[in-house]
Every structure is written in C-alpha cells, then in structure tokens.
Amino acid sequence: MDFEVEQFEHVEVDGTKYGMKIRDGIYLPNGVNNLSYSKNFKLRDDDIFLSSFPKSGTTWTNDLVWLITHNLDYERSKIENKFLWLDPGIPPNIIDDADSPRLFKNHLPLQFLPDDIQSEKIKKIYVVRNPKDMLVSTFHFYKKLVKDEFTGDFQNLIDLFEQGKTWYGPWWSHVNSFTKLPNTFIIMYEDLIKNAHKTIKSLGEFLGKNLTDSEIKFLIECTSFKKMKETEKEFKNDDRHVDKFKSDLVFFRKGEIGDWKNYFDEEMSKKVDDVVTNRLEFEVNFVYEN
C-alpha cells in the first residue's frame, strides 16, 4: 500500500551538518516522517505508551516493560520487535493490524500523538533523566549520526538546549506535557540505577503484575548495562540502522550518574539549572551524583 509522504519545512541549525525538520515550532530529526500517521490512528483501551525525551533511558525501560508484559520471556525478547516505534511514521495498516496489547514508544511531543492518549484508560509510561547527563549522552549520540550529524562542540549543544532547538524540544515543554497526563507512571532514570528493585516493583504493579523478589532480580540482571552492551553489535549491524549511524557508534556508552561533571563548566551548568528552575513545571529534585 502506498502512502503520501508529508512535506516538512527544513531549517539550518547551528552545529548541525544537514539542519533539522521543523513542524509547529518543534525541531525534529530528519528521520521523522508522516506525523499524520502518529496523530490519527485509533487507540485501544489496553494500549501502552512509552514516551521520553531522547537519551533518557528509553531502551532500558523498553526492555523492562516488554518483559513484564510478556511473562519475563527473555529468550523471545532477543528476537521480538518489542514496540511500535512511531517517530519514523508507521503506516496505519501496520498499527491497526498489530495484536493487543499494543506497545508504542516515541520521542514525539504530545501534540503529535492521538488526542485520546489523554484518556484515563490508556496507560502511559514516561522516562525522565537529569538534563545534564542526558545532554552528555545526546552529544555523543549526535556525533555518530550520518543523516543528522552534529558538527558543533558541547557549548553549541548547551545553547541549542537553552533555545529549545534540540530534537523534539523544547525539553521542558516535552517533560511538562507528558508528566501531567492521567494514568501515567513516571520513571526517573536515576531511580533505575539507585533504587532498581523498588522502581521495577512499582512499574510491575502499574502494569498489573505483582512481581516476586526473584522475578525482580531476574529483570535487573537481564536488563543490566552489561547485557545491553552485548546487544550493541547486533543493533549496529541491523540493516535498518547501518545507513543511520557511523561504524564507531557507542549506543550504550556509560549508563551512569554524574558523567556531566567531565563536560560542563560553571556557566554551562548554570544555564541548565536556570532552565530547570524557570521553565520546568514538573516538580522534581534531580539526582546529579551517584
């Protein structure tokens, strides 16, 4: 089935080699397509949405949610297409034909998703990471892209963040909108590191599963940073990814708290602190140290 490809305005952005797409004031990677698909499909009451700003812990949470909703079937998880990834523009027939419960993931701002996502019936999971570590991870990721290569330095990225011109930004409006949705479980990336047992148990309860201590231990082990690193080669060699990333991409780089101290000077740190203080409505005390 053929579908019309939507046209986007394209703008130059400081520090980027090929610029970005823009729609309704939102800066988007060049791989985002057909936003009408993500906006207009019909939801089911048992749909589950996993949303996040990029480099906030999406893959980690993705694996946890899939395993919890599929009886901890780790062997199957290694070959299964776990989630419907909305950002590239999934044709409506593929979304409609997917078996329930459908698991969706996205970085798209709320305005590009179906209005019915605001229903109490739909379960939403939103992942938040402290913005300083998130920006360091973003910087390294941007540098290894092919079609969206970032040629600027870290100061350029901080300036773009402050201006709301990073992918899917502004970051603060992304976080503000999703954390206000009803029936939303908010995961702090740092809690997955420091309080994994408690966080995973609560996530299981949200998804209707009363996980035992041994099951939680299993989930922690099979979604560990070491385990995710083992899948990195397969990720990079996937035919869908070889033309998107440079061969020296490190997708799972450190997975720790506090690496930002190796990149930020005092002025950069203050810029991000000011964004959190003045623009973020979501009330949180970010954890910046391990």
CSV table of C-alpha atoms in Angstrom, one decimal:
chain,number,residue,atom,x,y,z
A,1,MET,CA,0.0,0.0,0.0
A,2,ASP,CA,1.4,3.4,-1.0
A,3,PHE,CA,1.1,6.4,1.3
A,4,GLU,CA,1.8,10.0,0.6
A,5,VAL,CA,4.9,11.4,2.1
A,6,GLU,CA,4.3,14.6,4.1
A,7,GLN,CA,6.4,17.7,3.4
A,8,PHE,CA,8.3,19.5,6.2
A,9,GLU,CA,9.9,22.8,6.5
A,10,HIS,CA,13.7,22.4,6.8
A,11,VAL,CA,15.9,24.8,8.7
A,12,GLU,CA,19.6,25.3,9.3
A,13,VAL,CA,20.6,24.9,12.9
A,14,ASP,CA,24.0,25.9,14.4
A,15,GLY,CA,26.2,22.9,14.9
A,16,THR,CA,24.4,20.6,12.6
A,17,LYS,CA,25.6,19.5,9.2
A,18,TYR,CA,22.3,19.0,7.5
A,19,GLY,CA,19.9,21.1,9.6
A,20,MET,CA,16.6,19.8,11.0
A,21,LYS,CA,13.0,19.4,10.1
A,22,ILE,CA,10.5,21.7,11.8
A,23,ARG,CA,6.8,21.4,12.4
A,24,ASP,CA,4.7,23.7,14.6
A,25,GLY,CA,7.8,25.2,16.1
A,26,ILE,CA,9.2,21.8,17.1
A,27,TYR,CA,12.7,20.8,15.8
A,28,LEU,CA,12.8,17.2,14.6
A,29,PRO,CA,15.4,14.8,13.2
A,30,ASN,CA,15.4,14.2,9.5
A,31,GLY,CA,14.2,10.6,10.1
A,32,VAL,CA,10.8,11.8,11.4
A,33,ASN,CA,8.1,11.3,8.7
A,34,ASN,CA,4.3,11.3,8.2
A,35,LEU,CA,3.2,12.8,11.5
A,36,SER,CA,-0.4,12.4,10.4
A,37,TYR,CA,0.1,8.6,11.0
A,38,SER,CA,1.1,9.1,14.6
A,39,LYS,CA,-1.6,11.6,15.2
A,40,ASN,CA,-4.7,10.0,13.7
A,41,PHE,CA,-4.7,6.3,14.5
A,42,LYS,CA,-7.5,4.8,16.7
A,43,LEU,CA,-6.4,3.8,20.2
A,44,ARG,CA,-7.5,0.7,22.1
A,45,ASP,CA,-8.1,0.7,25.9
A,46,ASP,CA,-5.3,-1.7,26.5
A,47,ASP,CA,-2.7,0.2,24.6
A,48,ILE,CA,0.5,1.1,26.5
A,49,PHE,CA,2.6,4.1,25.5
A,50,LEU,CA,6.3,4.6,26.5
A,51,SER,CA,7.4,8.1,25.9
A,52,SER,CA,10.6,10.0,26.7
A,53,PHE,CA,13.0,12.8,25.5
A,54,PRO,CA,15.9,11.2,23.7
A,55,LYS,CA,18.8,9.7,25.7
A,56,SER,CA,16.8,9.5,28.9
A,57,GLY,CA,16.7,5.7,29.4
A,58,THR,CA,14.2,4.6,26.7
A,59,THR,CA,15.8,1.4,25.7
A,60,TRP,CA,16.3,0.2,29.3
A,61,THR,CA,12.6,0.9,30.1
A,62,ASN,CA,11.5,-0.5,26.8
A,63,ASP,CA,13.1,-3.9,27.7
A,64,LEU,CA,11.6,-3.9,31.2
A,65,VAL,CA,8.1,-3.1,30.0
A,66,TRP,CA,8.2,-5.7,27.3
A,67,LEU,CA,9.4,-8.4,29.7
A,68,ILE,CA,6.9,-7.6,32.4
A,69,THR,CA,4.0,-7.7,29.9
A,70,HIS,CA,5.3,-10.9,28.3
A,71,ASN,CA,5.9,-13.1,31.3
A,72,LEU,CA,9.6,-12.4,31.6
A,73,ASP,CA,10.3,-14.3,28.3
A,74,TYR,CA,13.9,-13.3,27.9
A,75,GLU,CA,14.8,-15.6,25.1
A,76,ARG,CA,11.8,-14.4,23.0
A,77,SER,CA,12.7,-10.8,23.8
A,78,LYS,CA,16.0,-11.1,22.0
A,79,ILE,CA,14.3,-11.7,18.6
A,80,GLU,CA,11.0,-9.9,19.1
A,81,ASN,CA,10.2,-6.4,17.7
A,82,LYS,CA,9.2,-5.2,21.1
A,83,PHE,CA,7.4,-1.8,20.4
A,84,LEU,CA,5.8,0.1,17.6
A,85,TRP,CA,8.2,3.0,17.1
A,86,LEU,CA,6.0,5.9,16.0
A,87,ASP,CA,8.6,8.5,15.1
A,88,PRO,CA,9.5,7.3,11.6
A,89,GLY,CA,5.9,7.2,10.5
A,90,ILE,CA,4.3,3.8,10.8
A,91,PRO,CA,1.6,3.2,8.1
A,92,PRO,CA,-1.9,3.0,9.6
A,93,ASN,CA,-2.5,-0.6,8.4
A,94,ILE,CA,0.5,-1.9,10.4
A,95,ILE,CA,-0.7,-0.1,13.5
A,96,ASP,CA,-4.2,-1.4,13.1
A,97,ASP,CA,-3.1,-5.0,12.4
A,98,ALA,CA,-0.9,-5.2,15.5
A,99,ASP,CA,-2.0,-7.6,18.2
A,100,SER,CA,-3.2,-6.3,21.6
A,101,PRO,CA,-1.9,-5.1,23.9
A,102,ARG,CA,0.0,-2.8,21.6
A,103,LEU,CA,3.2,-1.3,22.9
A,104,PHE,CA,4.1,2.1,21.5
A,105,LYS,CA,7.2,4.1,22.0
A,106,ASN,CA,8.1,7.6,20.9
A,107,HIS,CA,10.1,10.7,21.5
A,108,LEU,CA,7.4,12.8,19.7
A,109,PRO,CA,5.9,15.7,21.6
A,110,LEU,CA,2.4,15.1,22.9
A,111,GLN,CA,0.8,17.3,20.2
A,112,PHE,CA,1.8,14.8,17.5
A,113,LEU,CA,0.1,11.8,19.2
A,114,PRO,CA,-3.6,10.9,19.2
A,115,ASP,CA,-5.8,13.1,21.4
A,116,ASP,CA,-7.2,10.0,23.1
A,117,ILE,CA,-3.9,9.4,24.7
A,118,GLN,CA,-5.1,11.7,27.4
A,119,SER,CA,-7.8,9.2,28.4
A,120,GLU,CA,-7.6,7.7,31.9
A,121,LYS,CA,-8.0,4.3,30.2
A,122,ILE,CA,-4.7,4.4,28.3
A,123,LYS,CA,-1.6,3.5,30.3
A,124,LYS,CA,1.3,5.8,29.8
A,125,ILE,CA,4.9,5.5,31.0
A,126,TYR,CA,7.3,8.5,30.8
A,127,VAL,CA,11.0,8.4,31.4
A,128,VAL,CA,12.9,11.4,32.8
A,129,ARG,CA,16.7,11.8,33.2
A,130,ASN,CA,18.6,14.6,34.8
A,131,PRO,CA,19.2,17.0,31.9
A,132,LYS,CA,23.0,17.3,32.4
A,133,ASP,CA,23.7,13.6,31.9
A,134,MET,CA,21.1,13.5,29.2
A,135,LEU,CA,22.9,16.2,27.3
A,136,VAL,CA,26.2,14.5,27.6
A,137,SER,CA,24.7,11.3,26.2
A,138,THR,CA,22.9,13.3,23.5
A,139,PHE,CA,26.2,14.9,22.5
A,140,HIS,CA,28.0,11.6,21.9
A,141,PHE,CA,25.0,10.2,20.1
A,142,TYR,CA,24.6,13.2,17.8
A,143,LYS,CA,28.3,13.0,16.8
A,144,LYS,CA,27.8,9.4,15.5
A,145,LEU,CA,24.8,10.1,13.2
A,146,VAL,CA,25.0,10.0,9.4
A,147,LYS,CA,22.0,11.9,8.2
A,148,ASP,CA,21.8,14.2,11.3
A,149,GLU,CA,25.5,14.6,12.1
A,150,PHE,CA,26.3,17.2,14.7
A,151,THR,CA,29.5,19.1,13.9
A,152,GLY,CA,29.4,21.6,16.8
A,153,ASP,CA,31.0,21.4,20.2
A,154,PHE,CA,29.4,20.8,23.6
A,155,GLN,CA,28.8,24.5,24.1
A,156,ASN,CA,26.8,24.6,20.9
A,157,LEU,CA,24.6,21.8,22.3
A,158,ILE,CA,24.0,23.6,25.6
A,159,ASP,CA,23.0,26.8,23.6
A,160,LEU,CA,20.6,24.8,21.5
A,161,PHE,CA,19.1,23.2,24.6
A,162,GLU,CA,18.6,26.6,26.2
A,163,GLN,CA,16.9,27.8,23.0
A,164,GLY,CA,14.6,24.7,22.7
A,165,LYS,CA,16.2,23.6,19.5
A,166,THR,CA,17.4,20.1,20.3
A,167,TRP,CA,15.5,17.3,18.7
A,168,TYR,CA,11.8,17.2,19.9
A,169,GLY,CA,12.5,20.3,22.0
A,170,PRO,CA,12.0,22.3,24.0
A,171,TRP,CA,12.9,19.7,26.6
A,172,TRP,CA,11.0,21.4,29.3
A,173,SER,CA,7.7,21.5,27.4
A,174,HIS,CA,8.1,17.8,26.5
A,175,VAL,CA,8.5,16.9,30.1
A,176,ASN,CA,5.8,19.3,31.3
A,177,SER,CA,3.2,17.9,29.0
A,178,PHE,CA,3.7,14.2,29.5
A,179,THR,CA,4.1,14.3,33.2
A,180,LYS,CA,0.7,16.0,33.5
A,181,LEU,CA,-1.2,13.2,31.7
A,182,PRO,CA,-3.6,11.0,33.7
A,183,ASN,CA,-2.7,7.3,34.4
A,184,THR,CA,1.0,8.0,33.8
A,185,PHE,CA,3.8,6.1,35.5
A,186,ILE,CA,6.9,8.4,35.7
A,187,ILE,CA,10.2,6.6,35.8
A,188,MET,CA,13.3,8.6,36.9
A,189,TYR,CA,16.4,7.2,35.1
A,190,GLU,CA,18.4,7.7,38.3
A,191,ASP,CA,15.9,5.6,40.3
A,192,LEU,CA,16.5,2.7,38.0
A,193,ILE,CA,20.2,2.9,38.9
A,194,LYS,CA,19.9,3.6,42.6
A,195,ASN,CA,16.6,2.0,43.6
A,196,ALA,CA,16.1,-0.6,40.9
A,197,HIS,CA,14.1,-3.1,43.0
A,198,LYS,CA,11.6,-0.6,44.3
A,199,THR,CA,11.2,1.1,40.9
A,200,ILE,CA,10.7,-2.2,38.9
A,201,LYS,CA,8.2,-3.5,41.5
A,202,SER,CA,6.1,-0.3,41.2
A,203,LEU,CA,6.3,-0.4,37.4
A,204,GLY,CA,5.1,-4.0,37.6
A,205,GLU,CA,2.1,-3.0,39.7
A,206,PHE,CA,1.3,-0.3,37.3
A,207,LEU,CA,1.2,-2.8,34.5
A,208,GLY,CA,-1.0,-5.2,36.6
A,209,LYS,CA,1.8,-7.6,37.6
A,210,ASN,CA,2.7,-8.5,41.2
A,211,LEU,CA,6.3,-9.3,40.7
A,212,THR,CA,8.1,-11.5,43.2
A,213,ASP,CA,11.6,-10.7,44.5
A,214,SER,CA,13.1,-13.4,42.4
A,215,GLU,CA,11.4,-12.1,39.3
A,216,ILE,CA,12.6,-8.5,40.0
A,217,LYS,CA,16.1,-9.9,40.5
A,218,PHE,CA,15.8,-11.6,37.1
A,219,LEU,CA,14.6,-8.4,35.4
A,220,ILE,CA,17.5,-6.4,36.9
A,221,GLU,CA,20.0,-9.0,35.7
A,222,CYS,CA,18.7,-9.4,32.1
A,223,THR,CA,18.3,-5.6,31.6
A,224,SER,CA,21.7,-4.7,33.1
A,225,PHE,CA,24.0,-2.3,31.4
A,226,LYS,CA,26.3,-5.2,30.6
A,227,LYS,CA,23.5,-7.2,29.0
A,228,MET,CA,22.5,-4.2,26.9
A,229,LYS,CA,26.1,-3.7,25.8
A,230,GLU,CA,26.1,-7.2,24.5
A,231,THR,CA,23.3,-6.3,22.1
A,232,GLU,CA,25.0,-3.2,20.7
A,233,LYS,CA,26.8,-5.0,17.8
A,234,GLU,CA,23.5,-6.6,16.7
A,235,PHE,CA,21.9,-3.1,16.8
A,236,LYS,CA,24.6,-1.5,14.7
A,237,ASN,CA,24.6,-4.4,12.1
A,238,ASP,CA,20.8,-4.3,11.7
A,239,ASP,CA,20.1,-3.4,8.0
A,240,ARG,CA,17.7,-0.7,9.3
A,241,HIS,CA,20.5,1.1,11.1
A,242,VAL,CA,23.6,0.8,9.0
A,243,ASP,CA,23.0,3.9,7.0
A,244,LYS,CA,22.0,6.0,10.1
A,245,PHE,CA,25.0,5.6,12.3
A,246,LYS,CA,28.7,5.7,11.9
A,247,SER,CA,30.5,2.4,12.5
A,248,ASP,CA,32.2,3.6,15.7
A,249,LEU,CA,28.8,4.4,17.4
A,250,VAL,CA,28.7,3.5,21.1
A,251,PHE,CA,25.0,3.3,21.7
A,252,PHE,CA,25.3,2.2,25.3
A,253,ARG,CA,28.1,4.4,26.5
A,254,LYS,CA,28.3,4.5,30.3
A,255,GLY,CA,24.8,4.4,31.8
A,256,GLU,CA,25.8,6.2,35.0
A,257,ILE,CA,25.0,9.3,37.0
A,258,GLY,CA,27.4,12.2,37.2
A,259,ASP,CA,29.4,12.0,33.9
A,260,TRP,CA,28.2,15.6,33.2
A,261,LYS,CA,31.0,16.9,35.5
A,262,ASN,CA,33.5,15.9,32.9
A,263,TYR,CA,31.9,18.2,30.3
A,264,PHE,CA,30.2,21.1,32.0
A,265,ASP,CA,31.9,24.3,33.1
A,266,GLU,CA,30.2,26.6,35.7
A,267,GLU,CA,28.5,28.7,33.1
A,268,MET,CA,27.0,25.7,31.2
A,269,SER,CA,25.8,24.2,34.4
A,270,LYS,CA,24.1,27.5,35.4
A,271,LYS,CA,22.3,27.6,32.0
A,272,VAL,CA,20.8,24.2,32.5
A,273,ASP,CA,19.9,25.0,36.2
A,274,ASP,CA,18.2,28.1,35.1
A,275,VAL,CA,16.1,26.2,32.5
A,276,VAL,CA,15.1,23.7,35.2
A,277,THR,CA,14.2,26.5,37.7
A,278,ASN,CA,12.4,28.9,35.3
A,279,ARG,CA,10.8,26.7,32.7
A,280,LEU,CA,10.2,23.2,34.1
A,281,GLU,CA,6.8,22.9,35.8
A,282,PHE,CA,7.3,19.2,36.7
A,283,GLU,CA,8.4,19.2,40.4
A,284,VAL,CA,11.4,17.1,40.8
A,285,ASN,CA,14.8,17.1,42.7
A,286,PHE,CA,17.1,15.8,40.0
A,287,VAL,CA,19.8,13.5,41.2
A,288,TYR,CA,23.1,14.6,39.7
A,289,GLU,CA,25.5,12.4,41.6
A,290,ASN,CA,25.8,8.7,42.1
